[in-house]
Amino acid sequence: MDGAIGAWPVRHQAQWGLAALVLQPLLLLLTFVDFARLWPDSADSIVLRVVVGASRILRPGIGRDSPATSAELLREASLSLQGVYITQAWFCARMASWHSVSEAYEAGAKGSEIKAKAHTVGQQLERIVMTTTALPLLILAAYVLVVVFGAPINDRYRASAVLAAYLALLILFPVAHILGTPPSALWTRILAAPQLASPRETLVLVPSLCAVVGTLVGSLALALDWGESWQTYPLPCVYGAVAGLICGNVLAMLLASLQSRARPTPQSEAIQPPSTSARAASDQTKSSTKKNKKAKSQLKTRKPDS
């Protein structure tokens, strides 16, 4: 295993926890929950005004005073893609830098070597722009996948396109930005032996896999005859993907911790005391050396007598 949590300082681990367990879920919550409609009297509180203002930026919409109809929710879902992109772009930029620093820690780097591995703001922006140029291909790939799994393409092709865009941003975008795209030696190793993925790779892959599971579970709500506006296709699938992603972050943290405990870090292997057999071989070598020296000294003392 080429990486382990034991090699990361507590501060470095806390940075991942803050980004993946607090800030990303919070921004997604502001994107998917319509606080402007939920709290129409938000002007009475500064905190509510800040929350509603952030929600309006991430979740633009129409008719805040009107009931949330199916058509309006679908339109707002398409507009909310900008909030998901902002959230994921920030998260992926930070996590790519964090991933690079993690490799430095695992290699035993110190001080300036670790700082050199961290991405500057300019480098983060450049990398995000490069990944964004591939976003249309990621959306196309997601669209093909949802159609293969039975998404409608005739009268509701727009809704399927919205779902594909969400899945591309929530699932494919982080994986492509942080781990790169196949074919590569990294992906060959992961696909050949996924159980040997390092903890930092687990922190990227598990949330994406859980988002896929959440999408499939969310699609079950489409078959329920409740007549609720939030059951409009593809909203249950999108909500399921977001819930799966958030739960996947927690699961990834637990799995990465178990991986780290199951296998020693490269540093611990380097400082590990010699085994019993190695010590026995060393003692035997020392003993034979002493015997040879003793025999030579005895020969020297006998030569004058002869």
Tab-separated table of C-alpha atoms in Angstrom:
chain	number	residue	atom	x	y	z
A	1	MET	CA	0.000	0.000	0.000
A	2	ASP	CA	1.543	3.290	-1.056
A	3	GLY	CA	-0.161	5.518	1.471
A	4	ALA	CA	-1.562	5.482	4.983
A	5	ILE	CA	-3.322	7.866	7.314
A	6	GLY	CA	-0.635	7.270	9.924
A	7	ALA	CA	1.792	9.269	7.785
A	8	TRP	CA	-0.467	12.347	7.753
A	9	PRO	CA	-0.298	14.935	10.542
A	10	VAL	CA	-3.475	15.595	12.516
A	11	ARG	CA	-3.749	19.056	10.982
A	12	HIS	CA	-3.645	17.566	7.485
A	13	GLN	CA	-6.385	15.073	8.352
A	14	ALA	CA	-8.481	17.864	9.873
A	15	GLN	CA	-8.277	19.813	6.607
A	16	TRP	CA	-9.901	16.930	4.753
A	17	GLY	CA	-12.538	16.533	7.460
A	18	LEU	CA	-13.434	20.226	7.353
A	19	ALA	CA	-13.739	20.258	3.566
A	20	ALA	CA	-15.496	16.905	3.027
A	21	LEU	CA	-17.593	16.562	6.172
A	22	VAL	CA	-18.572	20.182	6.823
A	23	LEU	CA	-18.099	22.697	4.009
A	24	GLN	CA	-19.057	20.588	0.977
A	25	PRO	CA	-22.281	19.255	2.585
A	26	LEU	CA	-23.131	22.770	3.788
A	27	LEU	CA	-22.744	24.280	0.318
A	28	LEU	CA	-24.771	21.469	-1.250
A	29	LEU	CA	-27.454	22.001	1.391
A	30	LEU	CA	-27.634	25.689	0.486
A	31	THR	CA	-27.903	24.668	-3.165
A	32	PHE	CA	-30.671	22.077	-2.872
A	33	VAL	CA	-32.809	23.463	-0.045
A	34	ASP	CA	-34.865	26.511	-1.041
A	35	PHE	CA	-34.351	28.596	2.091
A	36	ALA	CA	-35.868	31.641	0.375
A	37	ARG	CA	-39.193	29.814	0.089
A	38	LEU	CA	-38.744	28.038	3.421
A	39	TRP	CA	-38.102	31.261	5.357
A	40	PRO	CA	-40.047	34.070	3.635
A	41	ASP	CA	-39.620	36.336	6.701
A	42	SER	CA	-35.830	36.078	6.805
A	43	ALA	CA	-35.401	39.871	7.011
A	44	ASP	CA	-35.976	39.696	10.764
A	45	SER	CA	-32.671	37.893	11.415
A	46	ILE	CA	-29.136	38.602	10.206
A	47	VAL	CA	-28.272	34.895	10.206
A	48	LEU	CA	-31.332	34.020	8.137
A	49	ARG	CA	-30.550	36.826	5.696
A	50	VAL	CA	-27.031	35.447	5.195
A	51	VAL	CA	-28.331	31.897	4.699
A	52	VAL	CA	-31.056	32.979	2.281
A	53	GLY	CA	-28.617	35.229	0.401
A	54	ALA	CA	-26.145	32.381	-0.046
A	55	SER	CA	-28.970	30.094	-1.122
A	56	ARG	CA	-30.117	32.615	-3.749
A	57	ILE	CA	-26.599	32.709	-5.214
A	58	LEU	CA	-26.233	28.936	-5.352
A	59	ARG	CA	-29.895	28.237	-6.102
A	60	PRO	CA	-31.415	30.849	-8.417
A	61	GLY	CA	-35.110	30.489	-9.097
A	62	ILE	CA	-38.384	32.182	-9.877
A	63	GLY	CA	-41.585	32.905	-8.019
A	64	ARG	CA	-40.292	32.672	-4.472
A	65	ASP	CA	-43.751	33.432	-3.102
A	66	SER	CA	-45.484	30.889	-5.304
A	67	PRO	CA	-45.897	27.182	-4.475
A	68	ALA	CA	-43.182	24.849	-5.723
A	69	THR	CA	-44.771	23.220	-8.759
A	70	SER	CA	-43.185	20.350	-10.656
A	71	ALA	CA	-42.278	22.526	-13.641
A	72	GLU	CA	-40.744	25.189	-11.417
A	73	LEU	CA	-38.728	22.670	-9.429
A	74	LEU	CA	-37.323	21.205	-12.641
A	75	ARG	CA	-36.377	24.662	-13.892
A	76	GLU	CA	-34.755	25.558	-10.588
A	77	ALA	CA	-32.883	22.251	-10.621
A	78	SER	CA	-31.345	23.147	-13.967
A	79	LEU	CA	-30.398	26.611	-12.695
A	80	SER	CA	-28.947	25.154	-9.492
A	81	LEU	CA	-26.296	23.406	-11.543
A	82	GLN	CA	-24.229	26.566	-11.202
A	83	GLY	CA	-24.199	26.150	-7.421
A	84	VAL	CA	-23.155	22.513	-7.714
A	85	TYR	CA	-20.385	23.476	-10.131
A	86	ILE	CA	-19.091	26.214	-7.800
A	87	THR	CA	-19.120	23.793	-4.874
A	88	GLN	CA	-17.459	20.944	-6.733
A	89	ALA	CA	-14.885	23.168	-8.444
A	90	TRP	CA	-13.771	24.573	-5.094
A	91	PHE	CA	-13.814	21.153	-3.427
A	92	CYS	CA	-11.889	19.415	-6.213
A	93	ALA	CA	-9.266	22.172	-6.374
A	94	ARG	CA	-8.644	21.921	-2.637
A	95	MET	CA	-8.675	18.122	-2.604
A	96	ALA	CA	-6.243	17.832	-5.524
A	97	SER	CA	-3.756	19.956	-3.590
A	98	TRP	CA	-4.466	17.961	-0.430
A	99	HIS	CA	-3.926	14.717	-2.348
A	100	SER	CA	-0.544	15.933	-3.606
A	101	VAL	CA	0.572	16.950	-0.113
A	102	SER	CA	-0.555	13.555	1.208
A	103	GLU	CA	1.815	11.845	-1.217
A	104	ALA	CA	4.654	14.014	0.082
A	105	TYR	CA	3.900	13.079	3.685
A	106	GLU	CA	3.769	9.394	2.779
A	107	ALA	CA	7.147	9.667	1.041
A	108	GLY	CA	8.670	11.125	4.207
A	109	ALA	CA	9.125	14.650	2.839
A	110	LYS	CA	9.737	17.508	5.248
A	111	GLY	CA	9.302	21.278	5.364
A	112	SER	CA	9.942	22.952	2.017
A	113	GLU	CA	9.423	19.707	0.088
A	114	ILE	CA	5.867	19.470	1.407
A	115	LYS	CA	5.166	23.140	0.676
A	116	ALA	CA	6.390	22.626	-2.881
A	117	LYS	CA	3.804	19.867	-3.356
A	118	ALA	CA	0.894	22.123	-2.348
A	119	HIS	CA	-0.858	23.793	-5.291
A	120	THR	CA	-0.930	27.570	-5.366
A	121	VAL	CA	-4.190	29.397	-6.058
A	122	GLY	CA	-3.060	29.966	-9.637
A	123	GLN	CA	-2.274	26.292	-10.117
A	124	GLN	CA	-5.629	25.298	-8.638
A	125	LEU	CA	-7.490	27.633	-10.999
A	126	GLU	CA	-5.484	26.406	-13.980
A	127	ARG	CA	-6.194	22.765	-13.185
A	128	ILE	CA	-9.906	23.415	-12.625
A	129	VAL	CA	-10.154	25.239	-15.954
A	130	MET	CA	-8.480	22.306	-17.691
A	131	THR	CA	-10.879	19.817	-16.098
A	132	THR	CA	-13.845	22.065	-16.901
A	133	THR	CA	-12.963	21.906	-20.595
A	134	ALA	CA	-13.556	18.150	-20.361
A	135	LEU	CA	-16.885	18.614	-18.545
A	136	PRO	CA	-19.016	18.318	-21.736
A	137	LEU	CA	-17.456	14.899	-22.371
A	138	LEU	CA	-18.167	13.874	-18.782
A	139	ILE	CA	-21.799	14.981	-19.149
A	140	LEU	CA	-22.086	13.063	-22.421
A	141	ALA	CA	-20.679	9.938	-20.763
A	142	ALA	CA	-23.122	10.327	-17.862
A	143	TYR	CA	-26.006	10.852	-20.318
A	144	VAL	CA	-25.168	7.626	-22.133
A	145	LEU	CA	-25.066	5.764	-18.820
A	146	VAL	CA	-28.426	7.068	-17.568
A	147	VAL	CA	-30.026	6.192	-20.913
A	148	VAL	CA	-28.574	2.677	-20.680
A	149	PHE	CA	-30.166	2.376	-17.233
A	150	GLY	CA	-33.563	3.353	-18.630
A	151	ALA	CA	-33.765	7.162	-18.521
A	152	PRO	CA	-36.328	8.621	-20.971
A	153	ILE	CA	-34.948	10.373	-24.040
A	154	ASN	CA	-38.127	11.275	-25.933
A	155	ASP	CA	-40.444	13.706	-24.181
A	156	ARG	CA	-38.215	14.173	-21.122
A	157	TYR	CA	-34.807	14.391	-22.724
A	158	ARG	CA	-34.167	17.724	-21.002
A	159	ALA	CA	-34.741	16.180	-17.576
A	160	SER	CA	-32.365	13.346	-18.469
A	161	ALA	CA	-29.762	15.910	-19.553
A	162	VAL	CA	-30.133	17.716	-16.202
A	163	LEU	CA	-29.634	14.417	-14.373
A	164	ALA	CA	-26.550	13.644	-16.476
A	165	ALA	CA	-25.092	17.065	-15.657
A	166	TYR	CA	-25.589	16.507	-11.926
A	167	LEU	CA	-24.032	13.047	-12.055
A	168	ALA	CA	-21.077	14.352	-14.039
A	169	LEU	CA	-20.420	17.085	-11.462
A	170	LEU	CA	-21.026	14.975	-8.364
A	171	ILE	CA	-19.422	11.694	-9.464
A	172	LEU	CA	-17.151	11.988	-12.505
A	173	PHE	CA	-15.725	15.490	-12.014
A	174	PRO	CA	-13.915	14.784	-8.681
A	175	VAL	CA	-12.519	11.458	-9.881
A	176	ALA	CA	-11.258	12.911	-13.168
A	177	HIS	CA	-9.742	15.997	-11.531
A	178	ILE	CA	-7.983	14.298	-8.607
A	179	LEU	CA	-7.072	10.854	-9.967
A	180	GLY	CA	-6.957	11.670	-13.672
A	181	THR	CA	-8.686	9.859	-16.499
A	182	PRO	CA	-7.927	6.374	-17.829
A	183	PRO	CA	-5.938	4.869	-19.387
A	184	SER	CA	-3.126	5.273	-16.863
A	185	ALA	CA	-0.987	3.119	-14.601
A	186	LEU	CA	-2.995	4.333	-11.610
A	187	TRP	CA	-6.329	3.258	-13.076
A	188	THR	CA	-4.871	-0.038	-14.284
A	189	ARG	CA	-3.802	-0.796	-10.720
A	190	ILE	CA	-7.129	0.319	-9.207
A	191	LEU	CA	-9.250	-1.657	-11.666
A	192	ALA	CA	-7.038	-4.742	-11.400
A	193	ALA	CA	-6.978	-4.764	-7.592
A	194	PRO	CA	-9.434	-2.247	-6.088
A	195	GLN	CA	-8.879	-3.705	-2.616
A	196	LEU	CA	-5.289	-2.418	-2.768
A	197	ALA	CA	-6.287	1.215	-3.288
A	198	SER	CA	-4.503	3.570	-0.900
A	199	PRO	CA	-6.448	5.515	1.762
A	200	ARG	CA	-6.197	8.781	-0.180
A	201	GLU	CA	-7.602	7.019	-3.255
A	202	THR	CA	-10.365	5.540	-1.114
A	203	LEU	CA	-11.336	9.058	-0.013
A	204	VAL	CA	-11.991	9.906	-3.682
A	205	LEU	CA	-13.531	6.695	-5.005
A	206	VAL	CA	-15.912	5.693	-2.206
A	207	PRO	CA	-17.987	8.942	-2.206
A	208	SER	CA	-18.444	8.650	-5.977
A	209	LEU	CA	-19.539	5.014	-5.703
A	210	CYS	CA	-21.953	5.892	-2.900
A	211	ALA	CA	-23.389	8.686	-5.059
A	212	VAL	CA	-24.106	6.094	-7.766
A	213	VAL	CA	-25.880	3.902	-5.206
A	214	GLY	CA	-27.809	6.932	-3.932
A	215	THR	CA	-28.954	7.713	-7.470
A	216	LEU	CA	-30.316	4.199	-7.919
A	217	VAL	CA	-32.040	4.269	-4.531
A	218	GLY	CA	-33.513	7.699	-5.258
A	219	SER	CA	-34.975	6.430	-8.524
A	220	LEU	CA	-37.252	4.140	-6.498
A	221	ALA	CA	-39.238	7.207	-5.417
A	222	LEU	CA	-40.280	7.733	-9.040
A	223	ALA	CA	-42.449	4.613	-8.848
A	224	LEU	CA	-44.369	5.822	-5.786
A	225	ASP	CA	-47.818	7.220	-6.547
A	226	TRP	CA	-47.764	10.036	-4.000
A	227	GLY	CA	-48.275	12.911	-6.402
A	228	GLU	CA	-45.667	15.110	-4.683
A	229	SER	CA	-43.910	17.828	-6.663
A	230	TRP	CA	-40.476	16.673	-5.465
A	231	GLN	CA	-41.120	13.315	-7.167
A	232	THR	CA	-40.770	15.001	-10.545
A	233	TYR	CA	-38.129	13.255	-12.641
A	234	PRO	CA	-35.142	13.534	-12.152
A	235	LEU	CA	-35.300	15.219	-8.717
A	236	PRO	CA	-35.376	12.011	-6.599
A	237	CYS	CA	-32.310	10.723	-8.439
A	238	VAL	CA	-30.472	14.009	-7.873
A	239	TYR	CA	-31.397	14.115	-4.188
A	240	GLY	CA	-30.288	10.500	-3.835
A	241	ALA	CA	-26.940	11.250	-5.490
A	242	VAL	CA	-26.279	14.151	-3.108
A	243	ALA	CA	-27.268	12.092	-0.063
A	244	GLY	CA	-25.078	9.225	-1.262
A	245	LEU	CA	-22.130	11.563	-1.772
A	246	ILE	CA	-22.401	12.994	1.745
A	247	CYS	CA	-22.781	9.548	3.318
A	248	GLY	CA	-19.919	8.335	1.133
A	249	ASN	CA	-17.573	10.919	2.643
A	250	VAL	CA	-18.254	9.506	6.099
A	251	LEU	CA	-17.896	5.909	4.899
A	252	ALA	CA	-14.665	6.746	3.053
A	253	MET	CA	-13.177	8.209	6.226
A	254	LEU	CA	-13.988	5.021	8.159
A	255	LEU	CA	-12.645	2.720	5.434
A	256	ALA	CA	-9.450	4.748	5.065
A	257	SER	CA	-8.892	4.511	8.816
A	258	LEU	CA	-9.349	0.730	8.711
A	259	GLN	CA	-6.948	0.475	5.775
A	260	SER	CA	-4.344	2.460	7.667
A	261	ARG	CA	-4.592	0.184	10.703
A	262	ALA	CA	-4.533	-3.004	8.643
A	263	ARG	CA	-1.265	-2.229	6.888
A	264	PRO	CA	1.839	-0.429	8.155
A	265	THR	CA	3.051	2.788	6.601
A	266	PRO	CA	6.321	2.842	4.620
A	267	GLN	CA	7.893	4.880	7.436
A	268	SER	CA	6.886	2.313	10.069
A	269	GLU	CA	8.321	-0.450	7.920
A	270	ALA	CA	11.593	1.452	7.670
A	271	ILE	CA	11.973	1.816	11.447
A	272	GLN	CA	10.528	-1.590	12.300
A	273	PRO	CA	12.926	-3.653	14.501
A	274	PRO	CA	14.552	-6.692	12.866
A	275	SER	CA	12.702	-9.969	13.031
A	276	THR	CA	13.682	-12.871	15.275
A	277	SER	CA	15.244	-14.804	12.404
A	278	ALA	CA	17.274	-11.777	11.357
A	279	ARG	CA	18.534	-11.274	14.898
A	280	ALA	CA	19.392	-14.977	15.154
A	281	ALA	CA	21.366	-14.833	11.910
A	282	SER	CA	23.205	-11.747	13.136
A	283	ASP	CA	24.038	-13.405	16.470
A	284	GLN	CA	25.266	-16.514	14.658
A	285	THR	CA	27.532	-14.415	12.446
A	286	LYS	CA	28.989	-12.621	15.468
A	287	SER	CA	29.543	-15.945	17.258
A	288	SER	CA	31.364	-17.468	14.285
A	289	THR	CA	33.529	-14.354	13.985
A	290	LYS	CA	34.537	-14.618	17.658
A	291	LYS	CA	35.381	-18.319	17.226
A	292	ASN	CA	37.587	-17.569	14.212
A	293	LYS	CA	39.446	-14.861	16.135
A	294	LYS	CA	39.932	-17.212	19.102
A	295	ALA	CA	41.280	-19.993	16.842
A	296	LYS	CA	43.745	-17.601	15.186
A	297	SER	CA	45.013	-16.403	18.570
A	298	GLN	CA	45.550	-20.006	19.707
A	299	LEU	CA	47.566	-20.777	16.566
A	300	LYS	CA	49.765	-17.760	17.177
A	301	THR	CA	50.518	-18.884	20.747
A	302	ARG	CA	51.440	-22.418	19.606
A	303	LYS	CA	53.941	-21.390	16.906
A	304	PRO	CA	56.807	-20.519	19.319
A	305	ASP	CA	56.436	-23.908	21.109
A	306	SER	CA	56.893	-25.778	17.834
